[in-house]
XYZ file of C-alpha atoms in Angstrom:
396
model
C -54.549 -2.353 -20.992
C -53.702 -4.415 -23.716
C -49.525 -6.076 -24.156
C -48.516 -7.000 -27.445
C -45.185 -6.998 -29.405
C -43.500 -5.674 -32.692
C -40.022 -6.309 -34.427
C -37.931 -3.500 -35.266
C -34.537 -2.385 -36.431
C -32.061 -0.101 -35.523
C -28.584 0.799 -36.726
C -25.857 1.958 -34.145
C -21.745 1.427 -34.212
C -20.208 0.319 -31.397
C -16.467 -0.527 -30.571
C -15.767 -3.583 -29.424
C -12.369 -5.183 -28.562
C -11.815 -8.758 -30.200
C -10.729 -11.527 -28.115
C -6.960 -11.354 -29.013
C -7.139 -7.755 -28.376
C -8.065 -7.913 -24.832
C -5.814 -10.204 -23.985
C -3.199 -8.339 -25.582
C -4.312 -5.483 -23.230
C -4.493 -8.044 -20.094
C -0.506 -9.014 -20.814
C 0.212 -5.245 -21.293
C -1.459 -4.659 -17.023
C -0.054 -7.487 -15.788
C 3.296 -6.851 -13.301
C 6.137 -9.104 -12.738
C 5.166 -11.038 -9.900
C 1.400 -11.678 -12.064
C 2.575 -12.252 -15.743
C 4.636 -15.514 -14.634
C 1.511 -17.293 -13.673
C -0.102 -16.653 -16.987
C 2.461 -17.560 -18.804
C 2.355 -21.150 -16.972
C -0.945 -21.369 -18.012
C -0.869 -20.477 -21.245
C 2.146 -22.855 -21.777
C 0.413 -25.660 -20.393
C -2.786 -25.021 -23.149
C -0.636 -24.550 -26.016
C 1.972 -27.921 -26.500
C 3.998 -25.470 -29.120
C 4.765 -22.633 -26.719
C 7.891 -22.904 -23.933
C 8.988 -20.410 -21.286
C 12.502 -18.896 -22.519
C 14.589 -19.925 -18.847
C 17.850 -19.077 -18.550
C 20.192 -21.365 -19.945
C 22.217 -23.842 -17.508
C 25.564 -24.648 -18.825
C 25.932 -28.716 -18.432
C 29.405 -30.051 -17.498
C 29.629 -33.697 -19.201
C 31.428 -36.662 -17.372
C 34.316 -37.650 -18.416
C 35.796 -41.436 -18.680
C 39.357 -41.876 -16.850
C 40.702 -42.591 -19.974
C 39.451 -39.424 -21.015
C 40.755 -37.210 -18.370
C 43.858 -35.046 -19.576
C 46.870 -35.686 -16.872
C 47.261 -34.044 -13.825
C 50.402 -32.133 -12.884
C 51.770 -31.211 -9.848
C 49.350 -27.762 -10.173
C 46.186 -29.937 -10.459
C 47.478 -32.101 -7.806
C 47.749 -29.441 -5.009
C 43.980 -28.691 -6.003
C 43.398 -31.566 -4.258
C 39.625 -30.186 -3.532
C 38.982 -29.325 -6.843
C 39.323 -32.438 -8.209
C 37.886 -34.581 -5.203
C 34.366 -34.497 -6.931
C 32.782 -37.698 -7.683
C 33.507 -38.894 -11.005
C 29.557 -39.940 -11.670
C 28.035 -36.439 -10.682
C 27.006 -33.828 -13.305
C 27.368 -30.252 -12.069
C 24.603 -27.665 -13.661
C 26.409 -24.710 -12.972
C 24.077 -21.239 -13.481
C 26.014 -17.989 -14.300
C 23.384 -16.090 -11.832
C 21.234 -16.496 -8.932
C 18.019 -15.509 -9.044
C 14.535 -16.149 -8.225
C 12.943 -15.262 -11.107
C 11.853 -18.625 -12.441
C 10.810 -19.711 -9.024
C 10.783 -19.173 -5.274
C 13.387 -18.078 -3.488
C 12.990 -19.245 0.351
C 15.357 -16.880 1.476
C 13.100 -14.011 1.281
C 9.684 -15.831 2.007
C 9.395 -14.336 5.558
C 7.210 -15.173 8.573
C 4.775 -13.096 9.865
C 6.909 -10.734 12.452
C 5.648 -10.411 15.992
C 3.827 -7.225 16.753
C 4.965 -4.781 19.948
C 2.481 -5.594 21.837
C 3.776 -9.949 21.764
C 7.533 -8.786 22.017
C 6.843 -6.317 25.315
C 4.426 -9.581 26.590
C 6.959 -11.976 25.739
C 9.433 -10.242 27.850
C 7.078 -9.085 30.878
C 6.755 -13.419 30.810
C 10.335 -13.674 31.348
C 10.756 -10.973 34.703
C 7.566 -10.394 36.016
C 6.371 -12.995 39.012
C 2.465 -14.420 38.368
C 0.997 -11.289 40.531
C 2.982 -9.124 38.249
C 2.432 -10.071 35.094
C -1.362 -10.004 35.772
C -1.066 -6.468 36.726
C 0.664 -6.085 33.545
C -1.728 -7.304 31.424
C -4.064 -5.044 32.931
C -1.585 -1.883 31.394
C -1.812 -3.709 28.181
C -5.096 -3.950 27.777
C -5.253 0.023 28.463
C -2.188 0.547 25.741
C -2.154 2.267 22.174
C -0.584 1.450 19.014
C 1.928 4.218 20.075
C 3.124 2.137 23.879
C 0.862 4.567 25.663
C -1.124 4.165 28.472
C -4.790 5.582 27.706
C -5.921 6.538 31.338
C -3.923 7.652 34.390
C -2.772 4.810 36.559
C -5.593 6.037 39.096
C -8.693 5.437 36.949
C -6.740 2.416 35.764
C -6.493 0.822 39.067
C -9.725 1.894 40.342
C -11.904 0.367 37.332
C -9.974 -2.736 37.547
C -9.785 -3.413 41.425
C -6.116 -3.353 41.656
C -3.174 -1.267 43.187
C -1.402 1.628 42.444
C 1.467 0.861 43.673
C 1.871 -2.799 42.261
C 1.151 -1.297 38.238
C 4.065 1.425 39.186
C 5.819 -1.428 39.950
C 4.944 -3.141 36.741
C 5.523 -0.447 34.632
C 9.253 0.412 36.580
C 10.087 -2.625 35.700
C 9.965 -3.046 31.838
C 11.540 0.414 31.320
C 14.425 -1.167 33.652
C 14.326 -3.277 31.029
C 15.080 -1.515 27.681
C 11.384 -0.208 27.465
C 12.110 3.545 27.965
C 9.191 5.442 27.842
C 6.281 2.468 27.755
C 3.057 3.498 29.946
C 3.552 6.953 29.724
C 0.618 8.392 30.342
C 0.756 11.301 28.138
C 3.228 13.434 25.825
C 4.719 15.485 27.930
C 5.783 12.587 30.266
C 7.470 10.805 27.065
C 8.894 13.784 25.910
C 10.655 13.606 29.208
C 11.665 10.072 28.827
C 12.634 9.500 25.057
C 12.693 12.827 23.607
C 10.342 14.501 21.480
C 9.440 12.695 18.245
C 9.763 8.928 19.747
C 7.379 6.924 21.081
C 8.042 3.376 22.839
C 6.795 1.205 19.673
C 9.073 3.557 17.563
C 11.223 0.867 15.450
C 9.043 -2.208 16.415
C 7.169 -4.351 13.315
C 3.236 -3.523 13.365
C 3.194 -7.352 12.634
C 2.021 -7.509 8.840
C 3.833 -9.818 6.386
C 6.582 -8.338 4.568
C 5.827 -6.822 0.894
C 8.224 -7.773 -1.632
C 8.164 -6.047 -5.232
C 9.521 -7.281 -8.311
C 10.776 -4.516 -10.810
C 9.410 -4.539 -14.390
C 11.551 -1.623 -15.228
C 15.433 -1.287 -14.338
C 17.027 2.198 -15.092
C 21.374 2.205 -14.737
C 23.612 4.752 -14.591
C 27.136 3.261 -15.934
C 29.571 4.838 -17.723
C 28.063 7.954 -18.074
C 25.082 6.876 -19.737
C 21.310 5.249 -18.585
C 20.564 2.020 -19.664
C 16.968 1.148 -19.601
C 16.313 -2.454 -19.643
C 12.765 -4.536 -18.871
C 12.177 -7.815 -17.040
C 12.364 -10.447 -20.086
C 9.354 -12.977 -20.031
C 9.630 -14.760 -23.180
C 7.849 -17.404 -25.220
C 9.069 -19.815 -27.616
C 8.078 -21.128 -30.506
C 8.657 -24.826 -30.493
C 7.965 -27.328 -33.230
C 9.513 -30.738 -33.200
C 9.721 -33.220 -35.634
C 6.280 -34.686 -35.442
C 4.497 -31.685 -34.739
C 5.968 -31.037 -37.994
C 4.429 -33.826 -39.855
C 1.056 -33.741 -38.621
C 0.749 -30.256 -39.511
C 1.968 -31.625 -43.104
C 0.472 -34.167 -43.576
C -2.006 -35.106 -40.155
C -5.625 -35.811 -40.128
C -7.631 -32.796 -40.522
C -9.340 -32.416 -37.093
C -5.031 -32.785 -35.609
C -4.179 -30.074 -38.109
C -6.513 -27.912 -37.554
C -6.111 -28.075 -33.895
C -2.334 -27.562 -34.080
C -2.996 -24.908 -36.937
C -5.257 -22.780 -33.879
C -2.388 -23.422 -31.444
C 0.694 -22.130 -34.120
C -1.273 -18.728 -34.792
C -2.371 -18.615 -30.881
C 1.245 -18.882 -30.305
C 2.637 -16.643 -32.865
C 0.109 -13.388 -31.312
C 1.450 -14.487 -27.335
C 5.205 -14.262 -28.679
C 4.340 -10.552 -30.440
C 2.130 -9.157 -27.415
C 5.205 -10.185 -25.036
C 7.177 -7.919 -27.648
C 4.628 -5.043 -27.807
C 4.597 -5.084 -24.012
C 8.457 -4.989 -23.548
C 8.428 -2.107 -26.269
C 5.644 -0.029 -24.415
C 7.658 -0.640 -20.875
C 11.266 0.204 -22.384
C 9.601 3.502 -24.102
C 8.044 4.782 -20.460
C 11.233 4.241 -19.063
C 13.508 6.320 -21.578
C 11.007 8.663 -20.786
C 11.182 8.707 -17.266
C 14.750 9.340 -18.032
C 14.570 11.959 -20.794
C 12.251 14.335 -18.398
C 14.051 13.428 -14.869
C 17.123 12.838 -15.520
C 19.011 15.061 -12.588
C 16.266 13.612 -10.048
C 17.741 10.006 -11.224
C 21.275 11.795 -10.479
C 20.923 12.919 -7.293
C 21.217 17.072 -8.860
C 17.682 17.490 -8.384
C 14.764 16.775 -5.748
C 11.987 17.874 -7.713
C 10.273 15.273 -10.623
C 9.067 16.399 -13.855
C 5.664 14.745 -13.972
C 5.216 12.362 -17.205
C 1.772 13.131 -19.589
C 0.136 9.823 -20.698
C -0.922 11.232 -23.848
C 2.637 12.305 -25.015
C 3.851 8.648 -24.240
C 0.685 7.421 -25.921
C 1.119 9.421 -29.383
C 5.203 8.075 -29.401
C 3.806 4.819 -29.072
C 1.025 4.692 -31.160
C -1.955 3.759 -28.583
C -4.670 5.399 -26.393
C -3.994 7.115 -23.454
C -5.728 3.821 -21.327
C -3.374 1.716 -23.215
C -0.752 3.585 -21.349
C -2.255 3.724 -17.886
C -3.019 -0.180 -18.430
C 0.976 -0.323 -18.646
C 1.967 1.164 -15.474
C -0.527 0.056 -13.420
C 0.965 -1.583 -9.907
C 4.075 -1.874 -12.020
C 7.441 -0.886 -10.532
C 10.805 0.533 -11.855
C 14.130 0.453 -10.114
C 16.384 3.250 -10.697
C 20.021 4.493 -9.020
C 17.850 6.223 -6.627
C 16.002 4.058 -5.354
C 12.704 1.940 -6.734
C 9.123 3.616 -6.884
C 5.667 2.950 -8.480
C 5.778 3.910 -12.309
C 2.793 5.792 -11.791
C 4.863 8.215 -9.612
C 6.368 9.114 -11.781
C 3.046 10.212 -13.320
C 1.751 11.329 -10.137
C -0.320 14.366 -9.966
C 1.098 15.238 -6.291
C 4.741 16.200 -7.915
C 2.891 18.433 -10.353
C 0.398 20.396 -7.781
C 3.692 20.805 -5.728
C 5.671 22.461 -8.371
C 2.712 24.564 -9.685
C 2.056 25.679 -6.012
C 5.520 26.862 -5.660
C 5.925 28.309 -9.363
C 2.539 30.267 -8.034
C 3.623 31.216 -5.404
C 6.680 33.223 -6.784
C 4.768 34.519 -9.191
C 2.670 36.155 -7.267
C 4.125 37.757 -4.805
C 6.339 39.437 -7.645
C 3.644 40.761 -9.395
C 0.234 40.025 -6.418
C -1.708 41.720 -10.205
C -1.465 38.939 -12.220
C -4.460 37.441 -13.810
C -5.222 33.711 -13.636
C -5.074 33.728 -17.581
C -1.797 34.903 -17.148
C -0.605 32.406 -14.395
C -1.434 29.467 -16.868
C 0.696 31.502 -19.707
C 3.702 31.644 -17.052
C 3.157 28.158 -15.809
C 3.015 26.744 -19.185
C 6.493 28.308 -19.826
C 7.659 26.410 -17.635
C 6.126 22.978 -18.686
C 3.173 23.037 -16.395
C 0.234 22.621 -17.840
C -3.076 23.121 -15.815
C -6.258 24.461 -16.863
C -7.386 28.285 -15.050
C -9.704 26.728 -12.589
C -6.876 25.305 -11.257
C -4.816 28.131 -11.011
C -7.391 29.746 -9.492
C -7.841 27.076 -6.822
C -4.280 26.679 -5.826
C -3.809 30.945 -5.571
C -6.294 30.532 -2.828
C -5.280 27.738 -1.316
C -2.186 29.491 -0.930
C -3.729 32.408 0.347
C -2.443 34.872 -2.356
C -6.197 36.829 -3.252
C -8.457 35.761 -5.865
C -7.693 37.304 -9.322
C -11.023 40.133 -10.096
C-alpha cells in the first residue's frame, strides 16, 4: 500500500456571517437582565461609548446672601428648610432598579416545608418526641404524606405506635391539619379534597425575578407599545477630537476603529428596539380582546409574517424573542407564548371538533380549507392527526 499526496481545487459558496453581523444578532437574543452586562463591557473597551442613565436633576447650593427671603409661609415650613446649607440633594424623578441592584427584591433562599414543620416540632415536642418525629419525616413526601402505615413504620424502626400517634396529634393541634396522613382518603377527610398539608408552603428554591423587554398599555383607549431603552452614546471630547485631527497615526487609527465600532453598537441597539417594538404591535394587532379581558383564546403569531414586515429571516425573529418577556394589562408572559404552538393545536382541536360533528363526511383536504378560513393554518397530516386524537374517524 503505497500513501502519497496531490493538490487540488474546488469551488463551493458558502454563507458566512461577518463579525459585526453576529454580534448584531447576539444584541438582538440578549434579554433585559443579559444586555446590561454587555453593554458594561463594551463601554469599558471603547473610551468613546457611554451608557445613556437617566438624568439626575442637581440642586446647586446657594450662598446666604443668595437666598431669596423667607416669609411667614416659608417660616412655618420649618422642616423644609432645616436642611444643611452645605448638602447637595440629587433628586431622581423615578425609582428604579434598572441601572443597578435593587436590595429590596434580592431575596433569601425561603425555607422548605419540611424545615418550617421541623422548626416547629423543635419548639413543642419533648427530646423523646421529637425523635419519634423525625422518624415520620424521614417516611414523608413532597405532598406532607406519610408513605407507610404507622404499623410498618414503627415496626421497621423499633419504636411505638402509640408515641408517633402522639407525635403526629400533636402538630395537627398545631395548625398542621392533615400532615401524616397516611393516604387520600384520610386527607380528604381532614382538609378537603384538592389540599394537601404542604399546599401553600415554598418548595425552597430562590425566587425568579423577570425583567420585561416589552411593555404593552392600555390608556385612553389606545395600546401603547413601548421597549426597555438601553442606549449608547456617542462621546467625543475635546482631545479625542484633536488626536483624531491631528494625532499620531498608530492613536488615530486606534480611535478611528473605536468611532466606527461605536457608531454599528449605537445602530444595532436601534435595530433591536425596532424589531422588539414591531413584535409587540403585533402581539397587539392579532390579540387585542385577549389583552382586554373580551377574549380567553390567543391568536398565535407566525414568525415569517413578522420576519417579511421587518425585513429579516425567520431565525432573526426567533433570536428576538428568545427568553424575552413582555408585560401587558393582563398580566406578563414569555414572548414566545405568544408564538406558542399549544394556543394553536387548542384552537384547531376545537375548530375540528365542530366541524366534524356537523358534517362527521368531511375530508381532511377540506378541514385545512375550513381551518384556513379561519386563520389556522396547518398542513393535512395534521388535521388528520388531531381528528383522531379526538376520536372523530379517520377521513377514507
Amino acid at each position: 500500500m503505497e500513501l502519497g499526496h496531490n493538490i487540488s481545487q474546488r469551488l463551493e459558496q458558502k454563507l458566512g456571517l461577518s463579525l459585526k453581523a453576529q454580534q448584531a444578532l447576539k444584541l438582538l437574543q440578549l434579554n433585559s437582565l443579559e444586555i446590561s452586562a454587555e453593554l458594561e463591557e463594551i463601554v469599558q473597551a471603547n473610551p468613546l461609548l457611554e451608557i445613556k442613565r437617566e438624568d439626575y436633576e442637581l440642586i446647586e447650593d446657594r450662598k446666604e446672601s443668595d437666598r431669596e427671603p423667607e416669609d411667614e409661609e416659608n417660616i412655618d415650613d420649618g422642616d423644609y428648610y432645616s436642611l444643611p446649607a452645605s448638602n447637595s440633594i440629587y433628586m431622581k424623578q423615578e425609582s428604579t432598579d434598572r441601572d443597578g441592584w435593587d436590595f429590596d427584591r434580592i431575596e433569601a433562599q425561603q425555607p422548605t416545608f419540611r424545615e418550617i414543620l421541623r422548626d416547629f416540632a423543635f419548639y413543642i415536642l419533648d427530646d423523646d418526641l421529637f425523635c419519634l418525629f423525625e422518624i415520620l419525616l424521614d417516611n414523608m413526601d413532597d405532598l406532607g404524606m406519610i408513605t407507610s402505615d404507622l404499623e410498618t413504620i414503627a415496626r421497621e424502626n423499633h419504636c411505638p405506635v402509640d408515641g408517633l400517634s402522639a407525635v403526629i396529634s400533636a402538630m395537627r393541634d398545631g395548625g398542621f391539619d392533615g400532615v401524616f396522613a397516611s393516604n387520600r382518603e384520610e386527607l380528604e377527610t381532614l382538609m378537603g379534597p384538592g389540599l394537601f398539608p404542604s399546599s401553600g408552603y415554598s418548595d425552597g428554591s430562590y425566587v425568579r425575578y423577570v425583567e420585561p423587554d416589552v411593555y404593552i398599555e392600555f390608556l385612553d383607549e389606545k395600546f401603547i407599545v413601548t421597549v426597555r431603552d438601553y442606549s449608547l452614546v456617542l462621546n467625543v471630547d475635546e482631545s479625542y477630537e484633536e488626536i483624531l485631527e491631528r494625532g499620531e497615526k498608530a492613536a488615530r487609527k486606534y480611535l478611528e476603529d473605536k468611532l466606527e465600532e461605536a457608531k454599528f453598537y449605537i445602530t444595532a441597539l436601534e435595530r433591536r428596539k425596532t424589531t422588539l417594538i414591531t413584535i409587540g404591535n403585533e402581539i397587539v394587532m392579532r390579540n387585542a380582546p385577549f389583552l382586554l379581558k373580551t377574549s380567553d383564546k390567543i391568536r398565535p403569531l407566525k414568525m415569517n409574517s413578522i420576519a417579511d414586515k421587518i425585513g429579516v429571516v425567520v431565525s432573526t425573529v426567533s433570536r428576538a424573542v428568545k427568553d424575552k418577556f413582555v408585560q401587558t394589562p393582563v398580566g406578563t408572559f414569555p414572548i414566545r407564548y405568544f408564538f406558542g404552538n399549544v394556543q394553536e393545536k387548542e384552537q384547531a382541536l376545537e375548530v375540528i371538533a365542530e366541524i366534524v360533528r356537523e358534517d362527521p363526511e368531511i375530508s381532511d383536504a377540506q378541514l385545512v380549507i375550513e381551518l384556513k378560513n379561519r386563520d389556522i393554518c396547518i398542513a393535512r397530516r395534521t388535521v388528520n392527526k388531531y381528528r383522531n386524537q379526538l376520536g372523530l374517524g379517520k377521513s377514507k
